[in-house]
Coordinates of C-alpha atoms in Angstrom, one line a residue:
Chain A
M18 CA 104.0 121.8 101.3
G19 CA 100.4 121.4 100.2
P20 CA 97.9 120.0 100.6
L21 CA 97.7 121.5 104.1
V22 CA 95.1 119.0 105.3
P23 CA 95.6 116.9 107.4
D24 CA 99.2 117.7 108.5
I25 CA 99.0 121.4 109.0
I26 CA 95.2 121.9 109.2
S27 CA 93.3 119.3 111.0
N28 CA 90.4 117.3 109.6
E29 CA 88.0 119.0 111.9
F30 CA 89.1 122.5 111.0
N31 CA 88.7 121.4 107.4
F32 CA 84.9 121.8 107.8
I33 CA 85.4 125.5 108.5
I34 CA 87.7 125.7 105.4
A35 CA 84.8 124.1 103.5
I36 CA 82.4 126.8 104.5
I37 CA 84.9 129.5 103.6
V38 CA 85.8 128.2 100.1
G39 CA 82.1 127.4 99.6
M40 CA 81.3 131.0 100.2
G41 CA 83.9 132.0 97.6
F42 CA 82.5 129.4 95.2
G43 CA 78.9 130.6 95.7
F44 CA 79.9 134.2 95.4
A45 CA 81.8 133.6 92.2
L46 CA 79.0 131.7 90.6
E47 CA 76.3 134.3 91.5
Q48 CA 78.5 137.2 90.3
A49 CA 79.0 135.4 87.0
G50 CA 75.3 135.1 86.6
F51 CA 75.0 131.4 87.2
G52 CA 71.9 131.9 89.4
S53 CA 70.0 132.7 86.2
T54 CA 68.8 129.8 84.3
R55 CA 68.4 131.7 81.0
K56 CA 72.0 132.8 81.2
L57 CA 73.1 129.2 81.7
V58 CA 71.2 127.7 78.8
G59 CA 72.2 130.6 76.6
L60 CA 75.3 128.5 76.0
F61 CA 73.3 126.0 74.1
Y62 CA 71.3 128.4 71.9
G63 CA 74.2 130.8 71.2
Y64 CA 72.8 133.9 72.8
D65 CA 75.0 133.9 75.9
F66 CA 78.3 132.2 76.3
T67 CA 79.0 133.3 79.9
V68 CA 79.1 129.6 81.1
L69 CA 81.9 128.7 78.6
K70 CA 83.9 131.9 79.4
V71 CA 83.7 131.5 83.2
F72 CA 84.1 127.7 83.1
F73 CA 87.1 127.7 80.8
T74 CA 88.8 130.6 82.6
A75 CA 88.3 129.0 86.0
G76 CA 89.6 125.6 84.8
V77 CA 92.6 127.0 83.1
T78 CA 93.4 129.3 86.0
A79 CA 93.4 126.4 88.4
M80 CA 95.3 124.2 86.0
V81 CA 98.1 126.7 85.5
G82 CA 98.2 127.3 89.3
I83 CA 98.5 123.6 90.0
T84 CA 101.3 123.3 87.4
A85 CA 103.2 126.2 89.0
L86 CA 102.7 125.0 92.6
N87 CA 103.8 121.5 91.5
H88 CA 106.9 122.8 89.9
L89 CA 107.8 124.8 93.0
Q90 CA 107.2 121.6 95.1
L91 CA 104.6 123.5 97.1
L92 CA 101.9 121.1 96.2
D93 CA 102.2 117.3 96.0
V94 CA 100.2 116.4 92.9
D95 CA 100.7 112.7 93.7
I96 CA 98.3 112.9 96.7
I97 CA 95.7 115.4 95.7
F98 CA 92.3 113.9 94.7
I99 CA 92.2 112.9 91.0
N100 CA 88.8 111.9 89.8
P101 CA 89.2 108.2 88.9
T102 CA 88.3 107.3 85.4
F103 CA 85.5 104.7 85.0
L104 CA 85.0 105.2 81.3
W105 CA 81.4 104.0 80.7
A106 CA 80.1 105.5 83.9
A107 CA 81.7 108.8 83.0
I108 CA 80.3 108.9 79.5
I109 CA 76.8 107.6 80.3
G110 CA 76.5 109.7 83.5
G111 CA 77.6 112.7 81.5
V112 CA 75.1 112.1 78.8
I113 CA 72.3 111.8 81.3
M114 CA 73.5 115.0 83.0
G115 CA 73.6 116.8 79.7
A116 CA 69.9 116.0 79.1
G117 CA 69.2 117.1 82.7
F118 CA 70.9 120.4 81.9
I119 CA 68.8 121.3 78.9
I120 CA 65.5 120.2 80.5
G121 CA 66.1 121.6 84.0
G122 CA 68.2 124.6 83.1
F123 CA 70.7 124.2 85.9
C124 CA 73.4 121.9 87.2
P125 CA 73.5 121.1 90.9
G126 CA 75.9 123.8 91.9
T127 CA 74.1 126.5 90.0
S128 CA 70.7 125.4 91.2
V129 CA 71.8 125.9 94.8
V130 CA 73.0 129.4 93.9
A131 CA 69.7 130.1 92.2
A132 CA 67.8 128.8 95.2
A133 CA 69.9 131.0 97.6
S134 CA 68.8 134.1 95.6
G135 CA 65.2 133.2 95.8
K136 CA 64.5 131.4 92.5
I137 CA 61.7 128.9 92.8
D138 CA 62.9 127.0 89.8
G139 CA 66.2 126.6 91.6
W140 CA 64.5 125.0 94.5
A141 CA 62.6 122.7 92.2
F142 CA 65.8 121.6 90.6
V143 CA 67.5 120.9 93.9
F144 CA 64.4 118.9 94.9
G145 CA 64.5 117.0 91.6
A146 CA 68.3 116.3 92.1
G147 CA 67.4 114.7 95.4
L148 CA 64.8 112.5 93.8
G149 CA 67.3 111.5 91.1
I150 CA 69.9 110.6 93.6
F151 CA 67.3 108.7 95.7
A152 CA 66.4 106.7 92.5
F153 CA 70.1 106.0 91.9
V154 CA 70.6 104.8 95.4
E155 CA 67.6 102.5 95.3
S156 CA 68.6 101.1 91.9
Y157 CA 72.2 100.8 92.9
P158 CA 72.4 97.0 92.6
L159 CA 71.2 97.3 89.0
V160 CA 73.8 99.9 87.9
K161 CA 76.7 98.6 90.1
D162 CA 78.3 96.7 87.3
L163 CA 78.2 99.7 85.0
M164 CA 79.6 101.9 87.7
V165 CA 82.9 99.9 87.9
A166 CA 83.3 98.9 84.2
E167 CA 86.4 100.0 82.3
N168 CA 88.3 101.2 85.4
L169 CA 91.3 103.2 84.1
G170 CA 92.3 104.3 87.6
Y171 CA 93.7 107.8 88.3
L172 CA 94.4 108.5 84.7
L173 CA 95.7 111.9 83.7
V174 CA 94.8 113.3 80.4
F175 CA 98.3 114.5 79.5
E176 CA 99.7 111.0 80.2
M177 CA 97.0 109.6 78.0
M178 CA 98.2 111.9 75.2
G179 CA 101.8 111.2 75.9
I180 CA 102.8 114.9 76.6
S181 CA 103.9 116.7 79.7
R182 CA 101.7 118.4 82.2
E183 CA 103.1 121.8 81.2
A184 CA 102.6 121.2 77.5
F185 CA 98.9 120.3 78.2
A186 CA 98.5 123.4 80.3
L187 CA 99.9 125.5 77.5
M188 CA 97.7 123.8 75.0
M189 CA 94.6 124.5 77.1
I190 CA 95.5 128.2 77.4
F191 CA 95.5 128.5 73.6
V192 CA 92.4 126.3 73.1
A193 CA 90.5 128.5 75.7
T194 CA 91.7 131.8 74.1
G195 CA 90.6 130.5 70.7
A196 CA 87.2 129.5 72.0
F197 CA 86.7 132.9 73.7
I198 CA 87.3 134.7 70.4
G199 CA 85.1 132.2 68.5
V200 CA 82.1 132.5 70.8
T201 CA 82.3 136.2 70.9
F202 CA 81.6 136.2 67.2
I203 CA 78.8 133.7 67.5
E204 CA 77.2 135.5 70.4
N205 CA 77.2 138.9 68.6
K206 CA 75.8 137.3 65.4
V207 CA 73.0 135.6 67.3
N208 CA 72.1 138.8 69.1
N209 CA 72.5 140.9 65.9
R210 CA 75.3 143.0 67.3
T211 CA 78.4 144.0 65.3
T212 CA 81.6 142.6 66.6
Q213 CA 84.1 145.3 67.5
W214 CA 87.4 144.9 69.1
L215 CA 88.3 147.8 71.3
K216 CA 92.0 148.5 71.6
K217 CA 91.7 148.7 75.4
D218 CA 90.1 145.2 75.6
I219 CA 92.6 143.6 73.3
S220 CA 95.6 144.8 75.3
K221 CA 93.9 143.9 78.6
Y222 CA 93.1 140.3 77.6
S223 CA 96.4 139.9 75.8
I224 CA 98.2 140.7 79.1
A225 CA 96.1 138.1 81.0
V226 CA 96.7 135.4 78.4
G227 CA 100.4 136.4 78.2
L228 CA 100.8 136.1 82.0
A229 CA 99.3 132.6 81.9
V230 CA 101.6 131.5 79.1
I231 CA 104.7 133.0 80.8
T232 CA 103.8 131.2 84.0
V233 CA 103.7 127.9 82.2
L234 CA 106.8 128.7 80.2
L235 CA 108.7 129.5 83.3
T236 CA 107.9 126.2 84.8
I237 CA 109.3 124.5 81.7
I238 CA 112.5 126.6 81.6
T239 CA 113.5 126.8 85.2
P240 CA 114.7 123.7 86.9
S241 CA 112.7 122.2 89.7
R242 CA 114.1 122.1 93.2
G243 CA 115.2 118.5 92.8
E244 CA 117.0 119.3 89.6
L245 CA 118.6 122.4 91.2
M246 CA 119.9 120.3 94.1
N247 CA 121.4 117.7 91.8
K248 CA 123.0 120.4 89.8
R249 CA 124.6 122.0 92.8
I250 CA 125.8 118.6 94.1
D251 CA 127.3 117.8 90.7
A252 CA 129.1 121.0 90.7
K253 CA 130.6 120.4 94.2
L254 CA 131.6 116.8 93.2
A255 CA 133.2 118.1 90.0
A256 CA 135.1 120.7 92.0
G257 CA 136.4 117.9 94.3
E258 CA 135.4 119.7 97.4
C259 CA 133.3 118.6 100.4
K260 CA 134.3 115.0 100.7
P261 CA 132.0 113.3 103.2
Q262 CA 133.4 111.7 106.3
M263 CA 134.1 108.1 105.7
M264 CA 133.5 105.1 107.9
A265 CA 135.2 101.7 107.5
D266 CA 133.1 98.6 107.5
D267 CA 134.8 97.1 110.6
K268 CA 134.1 100.4 112.4
L269 CA 130.5 100.3 111.5
A270 CA 130.1 96.7 112.6
Y271 CA 131.8 97.6 115.9
E272 CA 129.6 100.6 116.5
L273 CA 126.4 98.7 115.6
M274 CA 127.3 95.9 118.0
N275 CA 127.8 98.3 120.8
Q276 CA 125.5 101.2 120.2
Y277 CA 123.3 100.5 117.2
Y278 CA 120.8 103.0 118.5
L279 CA 123.1 105.9 117.7
Y280 CA 123.2 105.2 114.0
N281 CA 120.7 105.5 111.2
V282 CA 122.0 103.2 108.6
V283 CA 120.5 104.0 105.2
D284 CA 120.7 101.7 102.2
V285 CA 120.3 103.9 99.1
R286 CA 120.0 101.0 96.6
S287 CA 116.7 99.9 95.0
P288 CA 114.2 98.0 97.2
E289 CA 114.9 94.8 95.3
E290 CA 118.6 94.9 96.1
F291 CA 117.8 95.9 99.6
K292 CA 115.6 92.8 99.9
K293 CA 118.3 90.5 98.8
F294 CA 120.8 91.7 101.3
H295 CA 121.2 94.7 103.6
I296 CA 123.2 95.5 106.7
P297 CA 121.1 94.7 109.8
T298 CA 119.2 97.7 111.2
A299 CA 119.5 99.5 107.9
I300 CA 116.5 101.3 106.4
N301 CA 116.0 101.5 102.6
I302 CA 115.6 104.9 100.8
P303 CA 116.5 104.7 97.1
L304 CA 118.9 107.5 96.2
E305 CA 116.5 109.0 93.6
E306 CA 113.8 109.4 96.3
L307 CA 116.0 110.7 99.0
H308 CA 115.3 114.3 98.4
K309 CA 111.5 113.8 98.7
H310 CA 109.8 115.5 101.6
D311 CA 108.8 112.4 103.6
N312 CA 112.3 110.9 103.3
I313 CA 114.1 114.0 104.3
N314 CA 112.2 113.9 107.5
R315 CA 113.7 110.5 108.1
I316 CA 117.3 111.5 107.6
V317 CA 117.3 115.0 109.0
Q318 CA 116.9 114.4 112.7
N319 CA 119.0 115.2 115.8
I320 CA 119.3 111.9 117.5
K321 CA 121.2 109.6 115.2
T322 CA 124.2 109.8 112.9
N323 CA 123.5 108.8 109.3
V324 CA 125.6 106.2 107.7
F325 CA 124.9 105.8 104.0
Y326 CA 125.9 102.9 101.8
G327 CA 125.0 101.8 98.3
A328 CA 126.0 99.7 95.4
S329 CA 129.0 101.9 94.9
Y330 CA 131.0 104.4 96.9
E331 CA 129.7 107.2 94.7
Q332 CA 126.1 106.4 95.7
A333 CA 126.9 106.7 99.4
Q334 CA 128.9 109.9 98.8
R335 CA 126.0 111.4 96.9
A336 CA 123.5 110.4 99.5
C337 CA 125.7 112.1 102.1
L338 CA 125.7 115.3 100.1
V339 CA 121.9 115.2 99.7
S340 CA 121.5 114.9 103.4
K341 CA 124.0 117.7 104.0
Y342 CA 122.2 119.8 101.4
H343 CA 119.0 119.5 103.5
G344 CA 120.7 120.5 106.7
K345 CA 122.0 117.4 108.4
A346 CA 125.6 117.7 109.3
D347 CA 126.3 114.4 110.9
N348 CA 126.7 112.0 108.0
Y349 CA 129.1 109.2 107.1
A350 CA 129.6 107.3 103.9
L351 CA 130.5 103.7 104.3
N352 CA 133.9 102.9 102.9
S353 CA 132.7 99.8 101.2
T354 CA 129.8 98.8 99.1
A355 CA 126.9 96.6 100.1
D356 CA 128.4 93.7 98.3
Q357 CA 131.8 94.1 99.9
F358 CA 130.2 94.3 103.3
Q359 CA 128.3 91.1 102.6
Q360 CA 131.5 89.4 101.4
N361 CA 133.5 90.6 104.4
F362 CA 131.1 89.6 107.1
F363 CA 128.5 87.2 106.0
M364 CA 130.3 85.0 103.4
L365 CA 133.4 84.1 105.3
G366 CA 134.8 80.6 104.7
D367 CA 135.6 78.2 107.4
E368 CA 139.3 78.3 106.7
Q369 CA 141.0 80.5 109.2
P370 CA 143.8 82.7 108.0
K371 CA 147.3 81.9 109.3
N372 CA 148.5 85.5 109.7
K373 CA 147.8 86.7 113.2
M374 CA 146.3 90.1 112.3
D375 CA 144.1 88.6 109.6
H376 CA 143.1 86.0 112.0
E377 CA 141.9 88.5 114.5
T378 CA 139.9 90.3 111.9
Y379 CA 138.4 87.0 110.8
V380 CA 137.3 86.2 114.4
F381 CA 135.9 89.7 114.9
R382 CA 133.9 89.6 111.7
K383 CA 132.5 86.1 112.4
E384 CA 131.3 87.3 115.7
A385 CA 130.1 90.6 114.4
A386 CA 128.0 88.9 111.7
Q387 CA 126.4 86.7 114.3
K388 CA 125.7 89.6 116.6
L389 CA 124.5 91.9 113.9
I390 CA 121.9 89.4 112.8
E391 CA 120.7 89.1 116.3
I392 CA 120.5 92.9 116.7
G393 CA 118.8 93.2 113.4
E394 CA 116.1 90.7 114.3
A395 CA 115.7 92.2 117.8
V396 CA 115.1 95.8 116.5
A397 CA 113.4 94.8 113.3
N398 CA 110.0 95.7 114.7
L399 CA 111.0 98.1 117.4
D400 CA 113.5 100.5 116.1
K401 CA 112.4 101.2 112.5
P402 CA 111.4 104.8 112.0
V403 CA 107.6 105.1 111.6
V404 CA 107.0 105.4 108.0
K405 CA 104.3 108.0 107.5
K406 CA 101.9 106.7 104.9
T407 CA 100.8 109.6 102.8
K408 CA 97.4 108.7 101.4
R409 CA 95.7 110.1 98.4
V410 CA 93.1 112.6 99.5
Q411 CA 89.5 111.3 99.2
G412 CA 87.2 113.7 97.4
G413 CA 84.9 114.1 94.6
C414 CA 81.2 114.5 94.4
S415 CA 79.9 111.0 94.9
Chain B
M17 CA 64.9 146.5 96.8
N18 CA 63.7 149.2 94.4
E19 CA 67.1 149.6 92.9
A20 CA 67.7 147.8 89.6
P21 CA 69.9 144.7 89.7
K22 CA 73.5 145.4 89.0
K23 CA 75.4 144.1 86.0
Y24 CA 77.0 140.7 86.2
M25 CA 80.7 140.6 86.7
N26 CA 82.9 140.4 83.7
P27 CA 82.8 136.6 82.9
Y28 CA 86.6 136.3 82.6
L29 CA 87.1 138.0 85.9
A30 CA 84.5 135.8 87.5
G31 CA 86.2 132.8 86.0
F32 CA 89.5 133.9 87.3
F33 CA 88.1 134.4 90.8
L34 CA 86.4 131.0 90.6
G35 CA 89.6 129.4 89.4
F36 CA 91.5 131.0 92.3
V37 CA 88.9 129.6 94.8
L38 CA 89.3 126.2 93.2
L39 CA 93.1 126.4 93.3
T40 CA 93.0 127.5 96.9
T41 CA 90.7 124.6 97.8
I42 CA 93.0 122.1 96.1
Y43 CA 96.1 123.6 97.7
V44 CA 94.6 123.6 101.2
T45 CA 92.5 120.5 101.3
G46 CA 93.8 118.4 98.4
R47 CA 90.4 118.0 96.9
G48 CA 88.2 120.0 94.5
L49 CA 84.8 121.6 94.8
G50 CA 81.5 119.8 94.4
A51 CA 77.8 120.1 94.8
S52 CA 75.8 116.9 94.1
G53 CA 77.6 115.0 96.9
A54 CA 76.0 117.3 99.4
I55 CA 72.5 116.7 98.0
K56 CA 73.3 113.0 98.3
S57 CA 74.2 113.4 102.0
F58 CA 70.8 115.0 102.6
V59 CA 69.0 112.2 100.7
V60 CA 70.8 109.5 102.8
Q61 CA 70.1 111.4 106.0
T62 CA 66.4 111.7 105.0
V63 CA 66.1 108.0 104.3
E64 CA 67.9 107.1 107.5
T65 CA 65.5 109.3 109.5
L66 CA 62.2 108.3 107.8
A67 CA 62.9 104.7 107.0
P68 CA 65.6 103.4 109.4
A69 CA 64.6 99.8 108.8
H70 CA 65.1 100.1 105.1
A71 CA 68.4 101.9 105.5
A72 CA 69.7 99.3 107.9
T73 CA 69.1 96.5 105.4
T74 CA 70.2 98.1 102.1
D75 CA 73.8 97.7 101.2
Y76 CA 74.3 101.2 99.8
Y77 CA 73.2 102.9 103.1
I78 CA 75.3 100.5 105.1
S79 CA 78.4 101.3 103.2
Q80 CA 77.6 105.0 103.4
K81 CA 77.3 104.6 107.2
E82 CA 80.7 102.8 107.3
N83 CA 82.4 105.6 105.3
N84 CA 80.8 108.4 107.3
P85 CA 80.7 107.3 110.9
G86 CA 79.8 110.8 112.0
G87 CA 76.5 110.7 110.1
P88 CA 75.9 111.6 106.5
L89 CA 75.6 115.3 107.1
K90 CA 79.1 115.5 108.7
S91 CA 80.7 115.6 105.3
W92 CA 83.0 118.2 103.7
L93 CA 80.7 118.8 100.8
V94 CA 77.7 119.6 103.1
F95 CA 79.7 122.3 104.8
E96 CA 80.9 123.5 101.4
V97 CA 77.4 123.8 100.1
I98 CA 76.3 125.7 103.2
G99 CA 79.1 128.1 102.3
V100 CA 77.8 128.2 98.7
V101 CA 74.3 129.2 99.9
I102 CA 75.8 132.0 102.1
G103 CA 78.2 133.3 99.4
A104 CA 75.5 133.2 96.7
F105 CA 73.0 135.0 99.0
L106 CA 75.5 137.7 99.9
S107 CA 76.4 138.2 96.3
A108 CA 72.8 138.5 95.3
V109 CA 72.0 140.9 98.1
I110 CA 75.0 143.1 97.1
A111 CA 73.8 143.1 93.4
N112 CA 70.1 143.6 94.2
R113 CA 69.3 140.3 92.7
V114 CA 67.3 138.6 95.5
S115 CA 63.7 138.1 94.5
V116 CA 61.3 135.2 94.8
K117 CA 60.4 134.3 91.3
I118 CA 60.4 131.7 88.6
E119 CA 62.7 132.3 85.7
K120 CA 61.8 130.6 82.4
G121 CA 61.9 130.9 78.7
P122 CA 59.5 133.3 76.9
G123 CA 55.9 132.0 76.8
V124 CA 56.5 129.0 79.0
R125 CA 54.0 128.3 81.7
N126 CA 55.1 128.1 85.3
G127 CA 53.9 124.6 85.7
V128 CA 55.9 123.4 82.7
R129 CA 59.0 125.2 84.0
I130 CA 58.8 123.7 87.5
A131 CA 58.1 120.2 86.1
G132 CA 61.1 120.6 83.8
A133 CA 63.3 121.7 86.6
V134 CA 62.3 118.8 88.8
F135 CA 62.7 116.3 86.0
G136 CA 66.0 117.8 84.8
G137 CA 67.2 117.9 88.3
A138 CA 66.3 114.2 88.7
L139 CA 68.3 113.3 85.6
F140 CA 71.2 115.4 86.7
G141 CA 71.1 113.8 90.2
F142 CA 71.1 110.3 88.8
G143 CA 73.8 111.0 86.2
S144 CA 76.0 112.7 88.8
Q145 CA 76.0 109.6 90.9
L146 CA 76.8 107.4 88.0
A147 CA 79.7 109.6 86.8
R148 CA 80.9 110.2 90.4
G149 CA 80.5 114.0 90.2
C150 CA 78.6 116.8 88.5
T151 CA 79.7 119.9 86.6
S152 CA 81.5 121.1 89.7
G153 CA 83.0 117.9 91.1
A154 CA 83.8 116.0 87.9
A155 CA 83.9 118.5 85.1
L156 CA 85.5 121.6 86.7
S157 CA 87.6 120.1 89.4
G158 CA 88.5 117.2 87.1
M159 CA 89.7 119.6 84.4
A160 CA 91.8 121.5 87.0
V161 CA 93.7 118.4 88.1
M162 CA 93.7 117.1 84.4
S163 CA 91.8 114.0 85.2
F164 CA 90.9 112.1 82.0
G165 CA 87.6 110.9 83.5
G166 CA 86.7 114.4 84.5
I167 CA 87.3 115.8 81.0
I168 CA 85.3 112.9 79.4
T169 CA 82.4 113.7 81.7
M170 CA 82.6 117.4 80.9
M171 CA 82.5 116.7 77.1
S172 CA 79.6 114.2 77.6
I173 CA 77.5 116.8 79.5
F174 CA 78.0 119.6 77.1
G175 CA 78.0 117.4 74.0
M176 CA 74.6 115.9 75.0
A177 CA 73.1 119.2 75.9
Y178 CA 74.1 120.6 72.5
A179 CA 72.8 117.5 70.7
I180 CA 69.3 117.7 72.1
A181 CA 69.1 121.5 72.6
W182 CA 67.1 121.8 69.3
F183 CA 64.4 119.5 70.6
F184 CA 63.8 121.5 73.7
R185 CA 64.1 125.0 72.1
K186 CA 60.5 125.8 73.0
L187 CA 61.5 125.7 76.7
W188 CA 64.0 128.4 76.2
I189 CA 63.8 130.5 73.1
N190 CA 60.8 131.9 71.3
K191 CA 61.6 130.8 67.8
T192 CA 59.9 128.1 65.8
N193 CA 62.5 127.2 63.2

């Protein structure tokens, strides 16, 4: 489950990773010819479109890869670094950089590559970039307001356009392919070469583009892991097999009073409903989020027995099946709903039933309600599972 | 060193390789590639060394210090750029492209080229801080994760460069039209 830092790879080792991927980055840029300033600015005069070809291919490759990894739930796109959008800073900063590009002939990454292969102009650009950054830092109080104006947050371009991630990836593949064909014509015209399409090249590039398209199409067609799980559970429910073990509410109350530490009571309703009323000691994981990585870790454990309850019996049953699907055998579904539990235990009138059996139940439930509240308060801070806060990765260039 | 430089890699293949490196970076670390941030770290370190009194009283350096308790140079991008230098040097050695020289447009004097590089670099450095990333950190990595801001920055960079290319043509191409 990516990203691997910081859970699988430590933050310290991440510096070693940085050197390794940096080497790959530098190697790729140098091989592409980005250490040469004339090759870079060729883009703007039409004689060499290498920058566009490399840049677009790299962007689309990574984009398709992220889409596929996200679909396979190997990469959590909700926590990877997304460049935040501060509209004015992005536009004005970009315009200033564009001017710097044409005057200086590099961008910061390529200037480092040029410097590494001995180009004095590369060194000059790196030095200039340092001066520019120094100027920025010293004038920071003046540009601070511009920096934070029009904050649109972690805005994604496909959300902005109202389409899906996959559709945008597909679109970019076609835009890039179209651009590659277009610039090849321009490039040949500027350099006075005739454009010829070799059969060998056409088939080679068609296969590459085709593979990218197929990858994205597969992510659209095939169900994600969550969908697959729900489908299988639906099939089992429809077939009427695998009924979860049931637990009556009196039994749960009794168990909690005597050995609450053996039970992991899970409320699968929404947080709002949970806030209004929940069985003491219960934790809240909404049913739709139960299959998520972090939540599975909270229910698939060896120490406690899970007891699920929700707004309806079906919710509890489904939660049981989700838990079972992920490998936890020891699950119970509560026989009654959250509302029934509240009625039975916490909203008893003062009038005592005449019937002896009902009277006993009444007394037990009254006591239980009292005791459960005490236990609930006592363990409120002690016994809750530690919720691991997954934070968005900090990154970017600034 | 007497051998002629080798040909550059097929741009699409190089692009695929670069995209693969970027994808690996995002998968492993959760963040993209970058470059200008490392230069900033060097700037902050330089100021802290040469003018500690100034650094101690200016808000920007103070907040930098709070965010990087290990010192400005102990940052991911600094290590990444060290890798870039190594990788680029290795690639250039393999392809016989290491040579100390100034590359410039036809008929441009060395002084003009160096002045242009310093001035262009300064603009790029300033802009990269404003836009929170340069061509690598904002445009390329932003495009990969489909960030709206990243793509806007990318279009601004290339749009501006095209818009003013004509005015600076004498720096790069030997035509007068």
